[in-house]
mmCIF file with all atom_site columns, C-alpha atoms in Angstrom:
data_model
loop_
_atom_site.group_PDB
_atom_site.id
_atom_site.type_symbol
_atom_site.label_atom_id
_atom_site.label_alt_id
_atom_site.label_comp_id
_atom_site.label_asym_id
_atom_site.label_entity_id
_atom_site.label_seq_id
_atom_site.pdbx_PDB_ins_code
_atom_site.Cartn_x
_atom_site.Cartn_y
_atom_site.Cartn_z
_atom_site.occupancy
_atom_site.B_iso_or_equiv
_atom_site.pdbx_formal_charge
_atom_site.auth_seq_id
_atom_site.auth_comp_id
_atom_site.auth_asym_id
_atom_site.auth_atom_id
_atom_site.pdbx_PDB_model_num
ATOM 1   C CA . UNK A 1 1   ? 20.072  22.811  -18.212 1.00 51.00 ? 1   UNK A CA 1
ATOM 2   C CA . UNK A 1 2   ? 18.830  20.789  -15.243 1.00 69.00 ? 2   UNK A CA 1
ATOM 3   C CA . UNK A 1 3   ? 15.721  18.812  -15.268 1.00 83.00 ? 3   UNK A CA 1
ATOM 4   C CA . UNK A 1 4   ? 14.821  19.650  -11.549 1.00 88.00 ? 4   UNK A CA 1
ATOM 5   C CA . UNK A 1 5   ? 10.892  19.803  -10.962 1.00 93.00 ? 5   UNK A CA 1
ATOM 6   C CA . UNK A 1 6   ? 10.039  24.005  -10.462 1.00 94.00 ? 6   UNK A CA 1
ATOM 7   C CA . UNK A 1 7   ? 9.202   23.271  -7.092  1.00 94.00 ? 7   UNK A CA 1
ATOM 8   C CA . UNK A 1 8   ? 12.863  21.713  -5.754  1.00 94.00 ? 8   UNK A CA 1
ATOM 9   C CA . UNK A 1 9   ? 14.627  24.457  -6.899  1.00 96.00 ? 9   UNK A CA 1
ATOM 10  C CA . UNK A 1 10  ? 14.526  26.596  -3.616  1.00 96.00 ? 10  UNK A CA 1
ATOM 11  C CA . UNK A 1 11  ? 15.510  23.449  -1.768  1.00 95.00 ? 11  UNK A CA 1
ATOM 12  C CA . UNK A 1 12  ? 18.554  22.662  -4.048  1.00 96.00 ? 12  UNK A CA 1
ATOM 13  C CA . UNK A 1 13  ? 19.124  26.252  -3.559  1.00 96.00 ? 13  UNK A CA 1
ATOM 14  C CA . UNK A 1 14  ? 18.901  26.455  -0.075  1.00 95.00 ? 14  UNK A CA 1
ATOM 15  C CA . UNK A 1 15  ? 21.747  23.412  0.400   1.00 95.00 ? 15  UNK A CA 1
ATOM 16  C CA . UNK A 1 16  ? 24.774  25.687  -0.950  1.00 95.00 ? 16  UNK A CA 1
ATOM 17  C CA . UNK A 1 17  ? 26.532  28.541  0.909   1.00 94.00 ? 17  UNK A CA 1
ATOM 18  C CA . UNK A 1 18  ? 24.401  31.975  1.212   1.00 94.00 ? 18  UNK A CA 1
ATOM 19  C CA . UNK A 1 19  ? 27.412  33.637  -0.417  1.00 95.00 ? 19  UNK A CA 1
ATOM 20  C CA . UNK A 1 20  ? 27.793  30.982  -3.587  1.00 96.00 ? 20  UNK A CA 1
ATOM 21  C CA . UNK A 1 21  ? 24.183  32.420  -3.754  1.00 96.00 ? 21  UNK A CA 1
ATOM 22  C CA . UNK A 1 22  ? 25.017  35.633  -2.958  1.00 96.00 ? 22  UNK A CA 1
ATOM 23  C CA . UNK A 1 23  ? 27.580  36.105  -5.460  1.00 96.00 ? 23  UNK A CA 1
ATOM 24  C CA . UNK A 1 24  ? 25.526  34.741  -8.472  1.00 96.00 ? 24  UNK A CA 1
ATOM 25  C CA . UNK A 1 25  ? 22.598  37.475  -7.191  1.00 96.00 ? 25  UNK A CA 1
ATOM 26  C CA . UNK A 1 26  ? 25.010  40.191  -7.565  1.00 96.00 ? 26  UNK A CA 1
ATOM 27  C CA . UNK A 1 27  ? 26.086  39.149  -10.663 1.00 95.00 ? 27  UNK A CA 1
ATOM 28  C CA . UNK A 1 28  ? 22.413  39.620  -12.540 1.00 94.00 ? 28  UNK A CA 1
ATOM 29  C CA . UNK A 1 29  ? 22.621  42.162  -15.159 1.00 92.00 ? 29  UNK A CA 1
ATOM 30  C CA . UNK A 1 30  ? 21.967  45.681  -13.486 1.00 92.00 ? 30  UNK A CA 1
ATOM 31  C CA . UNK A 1 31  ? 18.528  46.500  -15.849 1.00 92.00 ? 31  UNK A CA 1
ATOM 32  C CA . UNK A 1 32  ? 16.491  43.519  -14.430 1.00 94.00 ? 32  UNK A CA 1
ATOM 33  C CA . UNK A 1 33  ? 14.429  45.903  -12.204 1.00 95.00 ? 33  UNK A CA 1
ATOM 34  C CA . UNK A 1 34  ? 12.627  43.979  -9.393  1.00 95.00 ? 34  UNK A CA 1
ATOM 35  C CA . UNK A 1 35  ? 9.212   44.288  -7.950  1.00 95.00 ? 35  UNK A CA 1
ATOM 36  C CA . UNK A 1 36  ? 7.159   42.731  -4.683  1.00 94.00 ? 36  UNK A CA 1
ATOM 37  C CA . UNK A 1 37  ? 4.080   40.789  -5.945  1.00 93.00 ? 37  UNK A CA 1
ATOM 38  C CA . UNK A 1 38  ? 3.558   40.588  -2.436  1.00 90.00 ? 38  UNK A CA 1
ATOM 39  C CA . UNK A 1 39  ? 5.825   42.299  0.761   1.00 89.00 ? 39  UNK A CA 1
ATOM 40  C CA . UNK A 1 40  ? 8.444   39.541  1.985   1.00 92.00 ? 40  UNK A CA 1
ATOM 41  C CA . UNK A 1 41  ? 7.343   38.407  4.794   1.00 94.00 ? 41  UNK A CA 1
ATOM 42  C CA . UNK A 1 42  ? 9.214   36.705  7.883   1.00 94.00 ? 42  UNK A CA 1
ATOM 43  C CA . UNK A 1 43  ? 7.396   35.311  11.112  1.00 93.00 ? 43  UNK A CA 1
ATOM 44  C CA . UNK A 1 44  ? 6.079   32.128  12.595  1.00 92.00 ? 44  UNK A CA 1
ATOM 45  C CA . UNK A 1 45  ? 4.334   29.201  11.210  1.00 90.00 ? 45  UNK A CA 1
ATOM 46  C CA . UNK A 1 46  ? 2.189   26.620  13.305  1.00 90.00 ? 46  UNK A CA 1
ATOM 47  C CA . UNK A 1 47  ? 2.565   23.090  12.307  1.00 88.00 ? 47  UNK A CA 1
ATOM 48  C CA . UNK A 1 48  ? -1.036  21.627  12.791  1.00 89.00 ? 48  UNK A CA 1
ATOM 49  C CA . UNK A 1 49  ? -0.926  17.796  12.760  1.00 90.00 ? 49  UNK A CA 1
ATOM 50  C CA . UNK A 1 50  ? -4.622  16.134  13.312  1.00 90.00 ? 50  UNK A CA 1
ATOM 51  C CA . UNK A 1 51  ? -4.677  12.900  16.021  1.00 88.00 ? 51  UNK A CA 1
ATOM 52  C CA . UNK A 1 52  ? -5.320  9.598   13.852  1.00 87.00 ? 52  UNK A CA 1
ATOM 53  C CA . UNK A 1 53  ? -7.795  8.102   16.689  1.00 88.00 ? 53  UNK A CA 1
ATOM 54  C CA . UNK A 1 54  ? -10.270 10.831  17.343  1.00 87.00 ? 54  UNK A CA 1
ATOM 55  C CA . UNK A 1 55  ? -9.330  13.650  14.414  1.00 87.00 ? 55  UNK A CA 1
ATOM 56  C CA . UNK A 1 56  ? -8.706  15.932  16.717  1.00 90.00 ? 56  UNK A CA 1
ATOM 57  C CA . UNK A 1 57  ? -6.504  19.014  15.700  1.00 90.00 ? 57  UNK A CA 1
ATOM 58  C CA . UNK A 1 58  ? -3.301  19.930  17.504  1.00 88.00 ? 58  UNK A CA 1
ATOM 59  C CA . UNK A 1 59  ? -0.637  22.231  17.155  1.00 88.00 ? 59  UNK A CA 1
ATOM 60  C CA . UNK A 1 60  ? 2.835   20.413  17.287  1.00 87.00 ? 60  UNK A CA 1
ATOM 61  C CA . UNK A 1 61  ? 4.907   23.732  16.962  1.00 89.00 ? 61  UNK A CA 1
ATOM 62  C CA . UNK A 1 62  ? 5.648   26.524  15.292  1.00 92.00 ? 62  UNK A CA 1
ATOM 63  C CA . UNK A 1 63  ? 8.981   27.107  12.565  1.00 92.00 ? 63  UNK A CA 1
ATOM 64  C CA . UNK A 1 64  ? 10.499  30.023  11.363  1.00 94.00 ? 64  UNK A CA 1
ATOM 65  C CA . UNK A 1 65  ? 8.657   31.374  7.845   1.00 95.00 ? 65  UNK A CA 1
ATOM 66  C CA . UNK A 1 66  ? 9.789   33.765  5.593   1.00 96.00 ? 66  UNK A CA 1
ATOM 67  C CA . UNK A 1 67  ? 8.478   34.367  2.225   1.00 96.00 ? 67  UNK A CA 1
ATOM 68  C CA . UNK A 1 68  ? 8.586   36.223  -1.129  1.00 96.00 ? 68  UNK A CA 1
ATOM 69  C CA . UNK A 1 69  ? 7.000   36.771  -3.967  1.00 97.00 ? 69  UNK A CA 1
ATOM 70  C CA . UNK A 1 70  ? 8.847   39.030  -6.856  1.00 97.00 ? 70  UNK A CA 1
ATOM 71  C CA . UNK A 1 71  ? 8.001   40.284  -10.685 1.00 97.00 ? 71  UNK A CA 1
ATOM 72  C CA . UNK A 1 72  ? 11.211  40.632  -12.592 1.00 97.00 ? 72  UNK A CA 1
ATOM 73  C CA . UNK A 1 73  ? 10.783  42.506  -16.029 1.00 96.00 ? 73  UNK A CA 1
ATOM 74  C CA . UNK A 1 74  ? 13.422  42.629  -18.071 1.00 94.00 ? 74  UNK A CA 1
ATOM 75  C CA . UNK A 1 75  ? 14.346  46.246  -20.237 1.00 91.00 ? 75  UNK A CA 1
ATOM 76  C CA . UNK A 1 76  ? 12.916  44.493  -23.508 1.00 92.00 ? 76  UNK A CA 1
ATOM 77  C CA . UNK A 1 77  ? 9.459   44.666  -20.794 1.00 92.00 ? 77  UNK A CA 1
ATOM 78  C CA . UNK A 1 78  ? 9.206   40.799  -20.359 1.00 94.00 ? 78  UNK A CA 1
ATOM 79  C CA . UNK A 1 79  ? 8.139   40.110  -17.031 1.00 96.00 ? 79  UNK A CA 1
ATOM 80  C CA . UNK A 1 80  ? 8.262   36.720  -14.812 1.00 97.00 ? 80  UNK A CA 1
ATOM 81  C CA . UNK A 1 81  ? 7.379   35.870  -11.635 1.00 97.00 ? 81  UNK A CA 1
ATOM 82  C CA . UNK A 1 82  ? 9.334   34.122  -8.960  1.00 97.00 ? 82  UNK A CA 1
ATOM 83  C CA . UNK A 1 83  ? 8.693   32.993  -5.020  1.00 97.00 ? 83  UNK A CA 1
ATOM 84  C CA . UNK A 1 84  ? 9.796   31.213  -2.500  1.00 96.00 ? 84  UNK A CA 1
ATOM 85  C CA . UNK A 1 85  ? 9.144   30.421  1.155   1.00 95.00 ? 85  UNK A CA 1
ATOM 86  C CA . UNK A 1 86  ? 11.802  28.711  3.384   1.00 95.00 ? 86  UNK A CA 1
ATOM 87  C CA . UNK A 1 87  ? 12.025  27.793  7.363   1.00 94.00 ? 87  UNK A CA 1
ATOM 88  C CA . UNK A 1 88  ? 14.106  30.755  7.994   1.00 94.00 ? 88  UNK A CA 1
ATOM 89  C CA . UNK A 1 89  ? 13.405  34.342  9.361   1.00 93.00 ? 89  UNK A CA 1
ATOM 90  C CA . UNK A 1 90  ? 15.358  36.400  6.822   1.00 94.00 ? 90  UNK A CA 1
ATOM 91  C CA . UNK A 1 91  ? 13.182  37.905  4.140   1.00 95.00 ? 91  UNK A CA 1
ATOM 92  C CA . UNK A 1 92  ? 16.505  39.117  2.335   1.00 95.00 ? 92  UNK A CA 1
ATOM 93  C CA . UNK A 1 93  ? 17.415  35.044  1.686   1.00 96.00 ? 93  UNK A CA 1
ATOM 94  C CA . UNK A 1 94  ? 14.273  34.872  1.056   1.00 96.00 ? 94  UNK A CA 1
ATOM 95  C CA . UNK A 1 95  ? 14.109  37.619  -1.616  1.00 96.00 ? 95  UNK A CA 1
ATOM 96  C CA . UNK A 1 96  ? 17.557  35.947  -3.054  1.00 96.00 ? 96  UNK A CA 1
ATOM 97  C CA . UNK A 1 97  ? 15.525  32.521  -3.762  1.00 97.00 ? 97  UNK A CA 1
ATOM 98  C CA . UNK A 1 98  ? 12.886  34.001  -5.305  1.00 97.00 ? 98  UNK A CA 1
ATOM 99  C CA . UNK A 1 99  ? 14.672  36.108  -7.648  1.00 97.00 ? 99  UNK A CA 1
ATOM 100 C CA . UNK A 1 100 ? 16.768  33.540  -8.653  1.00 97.00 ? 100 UNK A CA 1
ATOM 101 C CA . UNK A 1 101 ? 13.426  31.311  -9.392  1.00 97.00 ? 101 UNK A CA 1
ATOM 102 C CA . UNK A 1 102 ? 12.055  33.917  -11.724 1.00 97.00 ? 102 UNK A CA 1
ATOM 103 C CA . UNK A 1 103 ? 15.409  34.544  -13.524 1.00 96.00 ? 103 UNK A CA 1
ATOM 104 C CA . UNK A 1 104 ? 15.205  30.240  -13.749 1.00 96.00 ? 104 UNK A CA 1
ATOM 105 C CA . UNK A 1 105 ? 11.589  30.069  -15.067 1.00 95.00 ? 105 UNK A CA 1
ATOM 106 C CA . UNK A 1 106 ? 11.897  33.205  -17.471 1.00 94.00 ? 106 UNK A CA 1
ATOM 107 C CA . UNK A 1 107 ? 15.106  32.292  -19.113 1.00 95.00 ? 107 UNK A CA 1
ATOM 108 C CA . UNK A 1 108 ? 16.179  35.803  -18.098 1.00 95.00 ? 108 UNK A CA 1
ATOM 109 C CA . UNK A 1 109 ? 19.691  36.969  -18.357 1.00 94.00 ? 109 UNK A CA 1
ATOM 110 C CA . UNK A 1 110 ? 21.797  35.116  -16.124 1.00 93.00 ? 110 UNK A CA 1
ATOM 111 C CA . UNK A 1 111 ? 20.163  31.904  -15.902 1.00 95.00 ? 111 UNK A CA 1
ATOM 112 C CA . UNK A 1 112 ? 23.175  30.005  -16.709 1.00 96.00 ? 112 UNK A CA 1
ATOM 113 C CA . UNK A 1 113 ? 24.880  30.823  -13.660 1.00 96.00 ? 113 UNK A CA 1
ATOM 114 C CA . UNK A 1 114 ? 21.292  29.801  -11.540 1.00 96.00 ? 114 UNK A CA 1
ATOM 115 C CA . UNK A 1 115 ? 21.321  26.202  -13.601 1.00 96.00 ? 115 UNK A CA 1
ATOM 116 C CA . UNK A 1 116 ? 24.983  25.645  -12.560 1.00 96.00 ? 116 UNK A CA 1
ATOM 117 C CA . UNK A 1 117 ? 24.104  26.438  -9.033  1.00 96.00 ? 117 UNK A CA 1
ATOM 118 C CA . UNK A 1 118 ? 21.083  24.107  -9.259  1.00 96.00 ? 118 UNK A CA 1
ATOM 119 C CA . UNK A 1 119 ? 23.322  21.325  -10.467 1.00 95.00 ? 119 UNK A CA 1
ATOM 120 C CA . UNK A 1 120 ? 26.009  22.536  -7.378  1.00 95.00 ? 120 UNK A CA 1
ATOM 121 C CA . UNK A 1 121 ? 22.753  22.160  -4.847  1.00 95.00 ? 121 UNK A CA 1
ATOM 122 C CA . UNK A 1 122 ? 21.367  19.275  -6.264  1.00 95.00 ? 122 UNK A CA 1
ATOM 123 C CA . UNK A 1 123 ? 24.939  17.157  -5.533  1.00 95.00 ? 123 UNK A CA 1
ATOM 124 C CA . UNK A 1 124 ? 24.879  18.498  -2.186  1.00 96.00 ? 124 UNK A CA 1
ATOM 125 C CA . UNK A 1 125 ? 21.482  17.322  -1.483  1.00 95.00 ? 125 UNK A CA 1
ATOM 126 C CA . UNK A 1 126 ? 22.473  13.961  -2.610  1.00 95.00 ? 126 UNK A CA 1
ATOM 127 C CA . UNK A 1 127 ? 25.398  14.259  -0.835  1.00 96.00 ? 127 UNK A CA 1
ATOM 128 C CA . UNK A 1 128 ? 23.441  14.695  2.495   1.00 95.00 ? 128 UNK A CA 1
ATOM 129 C CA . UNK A 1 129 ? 21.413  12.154  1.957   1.00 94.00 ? 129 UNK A CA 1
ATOM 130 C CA . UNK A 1 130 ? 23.615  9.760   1.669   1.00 95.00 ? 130 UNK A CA 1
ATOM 131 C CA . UNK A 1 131 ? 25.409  10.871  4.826   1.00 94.00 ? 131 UNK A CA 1
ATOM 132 C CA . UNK A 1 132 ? 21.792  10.516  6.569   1.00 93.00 ? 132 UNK A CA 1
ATOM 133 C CA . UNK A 1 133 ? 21.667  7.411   5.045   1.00 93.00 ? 133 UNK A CA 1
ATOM 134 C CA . UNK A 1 134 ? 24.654  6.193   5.967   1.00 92.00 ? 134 UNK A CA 1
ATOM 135 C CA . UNK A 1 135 ? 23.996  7.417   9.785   1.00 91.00 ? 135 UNK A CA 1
ATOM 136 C CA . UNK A 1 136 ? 20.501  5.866   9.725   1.00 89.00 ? 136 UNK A CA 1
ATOM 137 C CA . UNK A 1 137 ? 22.226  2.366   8.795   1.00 88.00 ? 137 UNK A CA 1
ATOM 138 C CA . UNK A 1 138 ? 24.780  2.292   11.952  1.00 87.00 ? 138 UNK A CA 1
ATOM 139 C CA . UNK A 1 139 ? 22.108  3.217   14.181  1.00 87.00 ? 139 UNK A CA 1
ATOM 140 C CA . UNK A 1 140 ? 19.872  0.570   13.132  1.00 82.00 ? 140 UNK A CA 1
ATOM 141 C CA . UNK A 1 141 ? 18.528  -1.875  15.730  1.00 80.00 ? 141 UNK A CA 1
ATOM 142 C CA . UNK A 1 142 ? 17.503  -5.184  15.718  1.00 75.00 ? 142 UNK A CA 1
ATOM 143 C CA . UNK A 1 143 ? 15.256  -6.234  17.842  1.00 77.00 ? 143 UNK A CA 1
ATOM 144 C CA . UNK A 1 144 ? 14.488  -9.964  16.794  1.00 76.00 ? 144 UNK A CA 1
ATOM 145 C CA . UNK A 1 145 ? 17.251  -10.819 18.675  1.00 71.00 ? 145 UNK A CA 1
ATOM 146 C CA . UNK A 1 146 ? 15.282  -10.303 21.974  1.00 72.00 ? 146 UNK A CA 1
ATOM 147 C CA . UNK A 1 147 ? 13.057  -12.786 21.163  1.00 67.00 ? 147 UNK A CA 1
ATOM 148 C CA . UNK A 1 148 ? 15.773  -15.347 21.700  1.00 62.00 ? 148 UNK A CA 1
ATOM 149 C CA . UNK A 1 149 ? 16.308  -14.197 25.210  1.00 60.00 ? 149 UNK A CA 1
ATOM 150 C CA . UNK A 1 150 ? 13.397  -16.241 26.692  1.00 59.00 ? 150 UNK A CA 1
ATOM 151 C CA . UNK A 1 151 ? 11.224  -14.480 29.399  1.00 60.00 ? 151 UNK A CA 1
ATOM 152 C CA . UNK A 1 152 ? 13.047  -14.624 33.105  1.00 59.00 ? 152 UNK A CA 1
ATOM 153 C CA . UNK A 1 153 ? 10.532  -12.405 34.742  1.00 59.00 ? 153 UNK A CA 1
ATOM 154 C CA . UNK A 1 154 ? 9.219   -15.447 36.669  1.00 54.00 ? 154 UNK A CA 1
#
């Protein structure tokens, strides 16, 4: 069982091929039956950012959002809920996440195989990070060695 925080599993998710995913989706027993909470949802989002001198309110961009929010009941008539919204525009990925997230949080049949892809997306996060790391570290700069230059602007 993985000790991953509720709220990084859709991101440890979301670093491993869609059909790693897809195939462990597929694999759910057949009597989970699967209901909207809310409609998926795919569209836009705005990223407002607010201007540190005067607190004015801009809008830096927008991002891809899709989102979904799922009841899964089991045929014993337990029920869980499960979401997730990602910077994508496919509701169907979306609708993968969150299913998996409700099968995680329940305990429901099938969980085992969502743990083990947890662990799977949790190495590749760390994996990626330290590649970004790694990257950040060669293109490091260091600037006190300008200050040994003198000023020749005269």
């Amino acid at each position: 069982m993985t000790n991953l925080p509720r709220e990084q599993w859709v991101h440890a998710l979301s670093a491993l091929p869609e059909a790693r995913l897809q195939a462990v989706v597929d694999a759910l027993p057949a009597d989970l039956r699967v209901s909207p909470k809310a409609l998926p949802q795919a569209g836009l989002g705005m990223l407002k950012m607010r201007d540190s001198a005067f607190g004015d309110a801009f809008y830096l961009g927008e991002f891809p959002l899709a989102g979904c929010w799922v009841t899964v009941t089991t045929a014993e008539g337990r029920s869980v809920e499960g979401a997730a919204w990602i910077m994508d525009d496919r509701t169907e990925y979306a609708e993968r996440l969150a299913l998996c997230d409700a099968v995680m949080a329940g305990r429901l049949p099938g969980w085992e195989a969502v743990a083990e892809l947890l662990e799977h997306g949790m190495r590749e996060r760390a994996r990626q990070a330290g590649e970004r790391k790694t990257l950040l570290a060669r293109t490091k700069v260091d600037f006190s060695l300008l200050d040994d230059v003198g000023d020749d602007d005269d």
